[in-house]
């Protein structure tokens, strides 16, 4: 395969990134501190218990009813790697060091148990630019939870932050006390409080969770959100195929049923068919660095231009530790993106691929695409979906993808796939 010169792409990423950093640095209100690289902290997001007092206080008066007790704990995200995050699913088997978790059977049901801790911390959103975040387990986006339809997801939530928080899942939740809203069940959890949420994993799809304390937009924008992936159960799909497509039960042929079951197996991490698919989580987010109600930085998975092009030898060998590098795509593999729009302050976001048309599954709740052969999908706030990509006929090289709100693209949400 001919080696390719990526220097043009590297220059573009560099230029956009520099312009973004300069624009933020010129804003004196921005919380900024030197990058704490090379501190030698083991793993991503180690609980350090440093208790740094967050100097930023953007809350209006009357919003401090839950008190400012000082941070009870702090994680650092200096090792947060957007490339690692793409592929990090927590299924209860201990995938992520900073996410205590377990998997076991209880009353004939698989339980996937997690411990989440809300903490005040800072996250790196661009080189040298730190954002004062509120974060589940010290990372933004929060850890991705993955379960199979019908499992019980049990999340013990401890609030170690200075503000009252909750976890509200976008699931079909039959128990109002488990909704994670101020009005139901335990309500908001104050500093030091904990509660164990239990949710049945349903329906299958690409889902969202976030804090539901007030003021809502701030609790979300500060970083308290993440992805829940619910894998379809192929046995259930065989029994009730009509629930996974837009056809009436009377229209389901044997062939369609077989197709739906095959698709379900490819989505279910417990089936070998799933191993053949390269699955990624992309949470589209933005950061209002001066707290004026408008985002200054846009990203997928928090770091502006994380999937841009930085130092390379032109053969896809990226320098170790380099954040700016494209997402490598093996052209012989099938690729699936669990896409979530976690943005605040802007009504919509979008995902656009260059030289590529893909199938889209709105909310991921169906096993047949809801949009076929499109190169742009739009998501409003909290909307999600699944994108399936096929680069098998493409030449090797860089293919851009970005928000087609072009302003967002220039302010960080601009990325590349590197087809190899
Ligand atoms: Cu909150």
Coordinates of C-alpha atoms and ligand atoms in Angstrom, one line a residue:
X1 CA 0.0 0.0 0.0
X2 CA 1.5 3.4 -1.0
X3 CA 2.4 5.5 2.0
X4 CA 0.6 8.8 2.0
X5 CA 1.6 12.3 2.9
X6 CA -0.6 13.5 5.7
X7 CA 1.2 16.8 6.2
X8 CA -1.6 18.9 4.7
X9 CA -4.1 17.3 7.1
X10 CA -1.7 17.8 10.0
X11 CA -1.2 21.5 9.1
X12 CA -5.0 22.0 9.0
X13 CA -5.5 20.3 12.4
X14 CA -2.6 22.3 13.8
X15 CA -3.9 25.6 12.5
X16 CA -7.5 25.1 13.7
X17 CA -6.3 23.9 17.1
X18 CA -4.0 26.9 17.5
X19 CA -6.7 29.3 16.5
X20 CA -9.1 27.7 19.0
X21 CA -6.5 27.8 21.9
X22 CA -5.6 31.4 21.1
X23 CA -9.3 32.5 21.1
X24 CA -9.8 30.9 24.5
X25 CA -6.6 32.1 26.0
X26 CA -7.5 35.7 25.1
X27 CA -10.6 35.3 27.3
X28 CA -9.4 36.2 30.8
X29 CA -12.4 34.5 32.5
X30 CA -11.4 31.1 31.3
X31 CA -10.2 28.7 33.9
X32 CA -6.9 27.5 32.7
X33 CA -4.0 25.7 34.2
X34 CA -0.9 24.1 33.0
X35 CA -1.3 20.7 31.6
X36 CA -0.4 18.2 34.3
X37 CA 1.2 15.8 32.0
X38 CA 3.8 13.4 33.2
X39 CA 2.7 13.3 36.8
X40 CA 3.0 9.6 36.7
X41 CA -0.5 8.8 37.9
X42 CA -1.4 5.3 37.2
X43 CA -4.3 4.6 34.9
X44 CA -6.8 7.1 33.8
X45 CA -8.6 9.0 36.4
X46 CA -7.1 8.0 39.6
X47 CA -9.0 9.0 42.7
X48 CA -6.4 11.3 44.4
X49 CA -8.5 12.8 47.1
X50 CA -6.6 16.1 46.6
X51 CA -9.7 18.1 47.4
X52 CA -8.8 21.0 45.2
X53 CA -11.2 23.9 45.7
X54 CA -12.7 24.8 42.4
X55 CA -12.4 28.6 42.1
X56 CA -15.0 28.9 39.5
X57 CA -18.4 29.5 40.8
X58 CA -20.9 30.3 38.1
X59 CA -24.0 29.6 40.1
X60 CA -26.4 32.3 40.7
X61 CA -27.6 33.2 44.2
X62 CA -30.1 30.8 45.7
X63 CA -28.6 27.9 43.8
X64 CA -26.3 26.8 46.6
X65 CA -29.0 25.2 48.8
X66 CA -27.2 22.0 48.5
X67 CA -24.1 23.6 50.0
X68 CA -20.5 24.1 49.2
X69 CA -18.6 21.7 51.4
X70 CA -15.4 21.5 49.4
X71 CA -14.6 18.8 47.0
X72 CA -14.6 15.4 48.7
X73 CA -12.5 13.9 46.1
X74 CA -10.9 14.6 42.8
X75 CA -9.9 12.6 39.8
X76 CA -7.5 13.8 37.2
X77 CA -8.2 13.2 33.6
X78 CA -4.7 14.0 32.4
X79 CA -4.5 10.4 31.1
X80 CA -8.0 10.5 29.6
X81 CA -7.6 9.3 26.0
X82 CA -10.4 9.9 23.6
X83 CA -9.1 7.0 21.5
X84 CA -9.3 4.6 24.4
X85 CA -12.8 6.0 25.3
X86 CA -14.0 5.1 21.9
X87 CA -13.6 1.4 22.6
X88 CA -14.3 1.3 26.3
X89 CA -17.5 -0.6 27.2
X90 CA -18.2 -1.5 30.8
X91 CA -20.1 -4.8 30.9
X92 CA -19.5 -5.6 34.6
X93 CA -16.3 -7.5 33.8
X94 CA -13.9 -4.9 35.1
X95 CA -13.1 -3.2 31.8
X96 CA -12.1 0.1 33.4
X97 CA -10.0 0.5 36.4
X98 CA -11.8 3.6 37.6
X99 CA -15.2 2.0 37.4
X100 CA -15.8 -0.6 40.1
X101 CA -18.1 -3.2 38.6
X102 CA -19.3 -6.8 38.8
X103 CA -21.5 -9.2 37.0
X104 CA -23.6 -12.0 38.6
X105 CA -26.9 -13.8 38.5
X106 CA -29.8 -12.9 40.8
X107 CA -33.3 -14.5 40.6
X108 CA -32.6 -15.8 37.1
X109 CA -31.5 -12.4 35.8
X110 CA -28.0 -11.2 34.9
X111 CA -27.1 -8.2 37.1
X112 CA -24.4 -5.8 36.0
X113 CA -23.3 -3.7 38.9
X114 CA -21.3 -0.5 38.9
X115 CA -20.2 2.2 41.3
X116 CA -20.3 5.7 40.0
X117 CA -18.9 8.7 42.0
X118 CA -19.6 12.3 41.0
X119 CA -16.6 14.5 41.6
X120 CA -15.5 18.0 40.9
X121 CA -12.5 18.0 38.7
X122 CA -10.9 19.6 35.6
X123 CA -10.8 18.0 32.2
X124 CA -8.5 18.9 29.4
X125 CA -10.5 20.0 26.3
X126 CA -7.7 21.4 24.2
X127 CA -3.9 21.7 24.6
X128 CA -3.4 23.6 27.9
X129 CA -7.1 24.3 28.2
X130 CA -8.7 22.9 31.3
X131 CA -12.5 23.0 32.0
X132 CA -13.9 22.9 35.5
X133 CA -16.1 19.9 35.2
X134 CA -18.4 17.8 37.3
X135 CA -17.8 14.3 36.3
X136 CA -18.9 10.8 36.9
X137 CA -15.8 8.8 38.0
X138 CA -13.7 11.8 37.0
X139 CA -14.1 11.5 33.3
X140 CA -16.1 13.4 30.7
X141 CA -18.0 11.7 29.1
X142 CA -18.8 9.4 32.0
X143 CA -18.1 5.7 31.7
X144 CA -20.0 3.8 29.0
X145 CA -22.3 1.1 30.5
X146 CA -23.1 -1.9 28.3
X147 CA -25.7 -4.5 29.1
X148 CA -28.0 -7.0 27.3
X149 CA -31.7 -6.4 27.0
X150 CA -33.4 -7.7 30.1
X151 CA -30.4 -7.5 32.4
X152 CA -30.6 -5.6 35.6
X153 CA -28.2 -2.6 35.7
X154 CA -27.4 -1.7 39.4
X155 CA -25.6 1.5 39.9
X156 CA -24.4 2.5 43.4
X157 CA -24.1 6.3 43.1
X158 CA -22.0 8.3 45.6
X159 CA -21.9 12.0 45.4
X160 CA -18.5 13.3 46.2
X161 CA -19.0 16.6 44.4
X162 CA -19.9 20.0 46.0
X163 CA -23.4 20.1 44.3
X164 CA -26.4 17.9 44.5
X165 CA -26.5 15.3 41.6
X166 CA -28.5 12.4 40.3
X167 CA -28.3 9.8 37.5
X168 CA -31.2 9.9 35.1
X169 CA -31.1 7.1 32.4
X170 CA -32.9 7.3 29.1
X171 CA -34.3 3.8 29.4
X172 CA -37.8 2.4 29.6
X173 CA -37.9 2.5 33.3
X174 CA -41.0 1.2 35.0
X175 CA -40.2 2.3 38.6
X176 CA -40.5 6.1 39.0
X177 CA -38.3 6.0 42.1
X178 CA -35.4 5.0 39.9
X179 CA -35.8 7.9 37.4
X180 CA -33.0 10.1 39.0
X181 CA -35.1 13.3 39.1
X182 CA -35.5 15.7 42.0
X183 CA -39.1 14.9 42.5
X184 CA -39.0 11.1 42.7
X185 CA -37.4 8.4 44.9
X186 CA -34.4 9.8 46.7
X187 CA -34.5 13.0 44.8
X188 CA -31.2 14.8 44.4
X189 CA -28.3 13.4 46.4
X190 CA -26.4 15.9 48.4
X191 CA -22.6 15.8 49.0
X192 CA -21.7 12.6 50.7
X193 CA -25.1 10.9 50.0
X194 CA -25.4 7.7 48.1
X195 CA -28.2 5.7 46.5
X196 CA -28.4 2.5 44.5
X197 CA -30.3 2.9 41.2
X198 CA -31.7 -0.2 39.5
X199 CA -32.8 -0.2 35.9
X200 CA -33.9 -3.0 33.6
X201 CA -31.9 -2.8 30.5
X202 CA -34.6 -1.9 27.9
X203 CA -35.1 -1.2 25.1
X204 CA -32.2 -2.3 23.0
X205 CA -30.4 0.7 21.6
X206 CA -27.9 3.5 21.9
X207 CA -28.9 5.4 25.1
X208 CA -27.9 8.4 27.3
X209 CA -27.6 9.1 31.0
X210 CA -27.1 12.4 32.7
X211 CA -27.5 14.3 35.9
X212 CA -31.0 15.7 36.3
X213 CA -30.4 18.3 39.1
X214 CA -31.3 21.9 38.6
X215 CA -30.2 24.1 36.9
X216 CA -30.4 21.2 34.5
X217 CA -28.4 22.7 31.6
X218 CA -25.5 23.4 33.8
X219 CA -25.4 20.0 35.4
X220 CA -25.4 18.4 32.0
X221 CA -23.0 20.9 30.4
X222 CA -20.5 20.5 33.2
X223 CA -19.9 16.9 32.2
X224 CA -22.3 14.7 34.0
X225 CA -23.4 12.5 31.1
X226 CA -22.5 9.3 29.3
X227 CA -23.6 6.4 27.1
X228 CA -25.6 3.3 27.9
X229 CA -25.5 0.6 25.2
X230 CA -28.2 -2.0 25.4
X231 CA -27.5 -5.0 23.2
X232 CA -30.6 -6.7 21.6
X233 CA -31.2 -10.3 22.8
X234 CA -31.3 -12.5 19.7
X235 CA -33.6 -15.0 21.3
X236 CA -36.1 -12.2 22.1
X237 CA -35.7 -10.9 18.6
X238 CA -36.6 -14.4 17.2
X239 CA -39.8 -14.3 19.4
X240 CA -40.9 -10.7 18.8
X241 CA -39.3 -9.6 15.6
X242 CA -42.0 -7.0 15.0
X243 CA -40.6 -5.0 17.9
X244 CA -37.3 -4.4 16.2
X245 CA -38.5 -3.2 12.8
X246 CA -41.4 -1.3 11.3
X247 CA -43.1 -4.3 9.9
X248 CA -46.3 -5.7 11.4
X249 CA -46.1 -9.2 12.8
X250 CA -48.2 -10.5 9.8
X251 CA -45.5 -9.2 7.4
X252 CA -42.6 -10.9 9.1
X253 CA -41.2 -13.6 6.7
X254 CA -38.8 -16.3 7.8
X255 CA -36.1 -14.5 5.9
X256 CA -36.7 -11.2 7.6
X257 CA -36.8 -12.9 11.0
X258 CA -33.4 -14.5 10.2
X259 CA -32.0 -11.2 9.1
X260 CA -33.1 -9.5 12.3
X261 CA -31.7 -12.2 14.5
X262 CA -28.4 -12.1 12.6
X263 CA -28.3 -8.3 13.1
X264 CA -29.0 -8.7 16.8
X265 CA -26.2 -11.2 17.2
X266 CA -23.8 -8.7 15.5
X267 CA -24.9 -6.1 18.1
X268 CA -24.7 -8.3 21.1
X269 CA -21.2 -8.4 22.8
X270 CA -21.8 -11.9 24.1
X271 CA -22.1 -13.4 20.6
X272 CA -19.0 -14.2 18.5
X273 CA -20.7 -12.4 15.5
X274 CA -20.1 -9.2 17.4
X275 CA -16.4 -9.7 17.4
X276 CA -16.3 -9.0 13.7
X277 CA -17.6 -5.5 14.2
X278 CA -15.5 -2.5 15.2
X279 CA -17.7 -0.6 17.6
X280 CA -17.1 2.9 18.8
X281 CA -18.8 5.3 21.2
X282 CA -18.9 8.9 20.1
X283 CA -20.4 11.5 22.4
X284 CA -20.7 14.9 20.8
X285 CA -20.2 17.5 23.4
X286 CA -19.3 21.2 23.8
X287 CA -17.8 23.4 26.5
X288 CA -18.7 26.9 27.6
X289 CA -15.4 27.9 28.9
X290 CA -16.4 31.4 30.1
X291 CA -19.9 30.5 31.3
X292 CA -21.7 32.9 29.1
X293 CA -24.3 30.4 27.9
X294 CA -22.5 29.8 24.6
X295 CA -20.0 27.0 23.8
X296 CA -16.4 28.0 22.8
X297 CA -15.2 24.4 22.2
X298 CA -16.8 21.5 20.4
X299 CA -15.7 18.0 20.4
X300 CA -16.4 14.3 20.1
X301 CA -15.4 12.7 23.3
X302 CA -14.3 15.9 25.0
X303 CA -10.9 16.7 23.3
X304 CA -11.1 19.2 20.5
X305 CA -9.6 17.8 17.3
X306 CA -8.8 14.5 19.1
X307 CA -9.3 12.6 15.9
X308 CA -7.5 15.1 13.7
X309 CA -4.0 14.6 12.4
X310 CA -0.8 15.3 14.3
X311 CA 2.7 13.9 14.2
X312 CA 2.9 10.9 11.8
X313 CA 5.4 9.3 9.6
X314 CA 2.8 9.2 6.9
X315 CA 2.3 5.4 7.3
X316 CA -0.2 5.6 10.1
X317 CA 2.4 5.3 12.8
X318 CA 1.3 7.9 15.3
X319 CA 3.6 9.1 18.0
X320 CA 2.9 7.6 21.4
X321 CA 0.8 9.9 23.5
X322 CA -0.3 11.9 20.5
X323 CA -4.0 12.9 21.0
X324 CA -4.4 14.2 17.5
X325 CA -4.6 11.2 15.4
X326 CA -7.3 9.8 13.1
X327 CA -9.4 6.8 13.9
X328 CA -8.0 3.8 12.1
X329 CA -10.5 1.9 10.0
X330 CA -9.7 -1.6 8.7
X331 CA -11.5 -1.5 5.3
X332 CA -12.3 -5.2 5.6
X333 CA -14.3 -4.7 8.8
X334 CA -17.7 -3.5 9.5
X335 CA -17.8 -0.3 11.7
X336 CA -20.5 0.8 14.1
X337 CA -20.8 4.1 15.9
X338 CA -23.0 4.6 18.9
X339 CA -23.6 8.3 18.5
X340 CA -24.9 10.5 21.2
X341 CA -25.5 14.3 21.3
X342 CA -24.7 15.6 24.7
X343 CA -24.5 19.2 23.7
X344 CA -26.0 22.1 25.6
X345 CA -26.7 25.7 24.5
X346 CA -27.0 24.7 20.8
X347 CA -30.2 23.1 19.6
X348 CA -28.7 20.6 17.2
X349 CA -25.6 18.8 16.3
X350 CA -24.8 16.6 13.3
X351 CA -22.5 13.9 12.0
X352 CA -21.3 14.2 8.4
X353 CA -19.0 11.8 6.5
X354 CA -16.9 12.7 3.5
X355 CA -17.0 10.3 0.5
X356 CA -19.2 8.0 2.4
X357 CA -22.9 7.2 2.7
X358 CA -24.1 5.2 5.7
X359 CA -27.1 3.6 7.3
X360 CA -28.5 5.1 10.4
X361 CA -30.7 3.6 13.2
X362 CA -32.5 6.4 15.1
X363 CA -32.0 5.6 18.8
X364 CA -30.7 2.2 17.8
X365 CA -34.0 0.7 18.8
X366 CA -34.6 -1.0 15.5
X367 CA -32.6 -3.7 13.7
X368 CA -33.4 -2.2 10.3
X369 CA -32.1 1.2 9.4
X370 CA -34.4 4.2 9.8
X371 CA -32.3 6.2 7.3
X372 CA -30.5 4.5 4.4
X373 CA -27.6 5.8 2.4
X374 CA -27.2 9.2 4.0
X375 CA -24.0 11.2 4.6
X376 CA -25.4 13.5 7.3
X377 CA -27.6 12.9 10.3
X378 CA -28.9 15.5 12.7
X379 CA -29.4 15.0 16.3
X380 CA -31.2 17.4 18.7
X381 CA -30.1 17.5 22.3
X382 CA -30.0 14.0 23.9
X383 CA -30.8 12.3 20.7
X384 CA -28.9 9.2 19.8
X385 CA -28.5 6.7 17.1
X386 CA -26.3 4.0 15.5
X387 CA -24.3 4.6 12.4
X388 CA -23.0 1.7 10.3
X389 CA -20.0 2.4 8.1
X390 CA -18.6 0.4 5.2
X391 CA -15.2 1.5 3.7
X392 CA -14.5 -1.8 1.9
X393 CA -14.5 -0.1 -1.5
X394 CA -12.5 3.0 -0.6
X395 CA -8.9 3.7 -1.3
X396 CA -6.7 3.9 1.7
X397 CA -6.1 7.3 3.3
X398 CA -7.8 10.0 5.2
X399 CA -11.5 10.6 5.1
X400 CA -12.9 13.6 7.0
X401 CA -16.0 13.5 9.2
X402 CA -17.3 16.4 11.2
X403 CA -20.3 18.3 12.4
X404 CA -21.9 20.0 9.5
X405 CA -22.6 23.0 11.7
X406 CA -19.4 24.3 10.2
X407 CA -18.8 26.5 13.1
X408 CA -18.6 23.5 15.4
X409 CA -16.2 21.8 13.0
X410 CA -13.8 24.8 13.2
X411 CA -14.1 24.9 16.9
X412 CA -13.0 21.3 17.5
X413 CA -15.6 18.9 16.1
X414 CA -13.5 17.9 13.0
X415 CA -12.1 14.4 12.6
X416 CA -10.6 11.9 10.3
X417 CA -11.0 8.2 9.7
X418 CA -7.8 6.7 8.3
X419 CA -8.8 3.8 6.1
X420 CA -6.0 1.2 6.0
Ligands
LIG1 CU1 -25.6 17.5 38.7

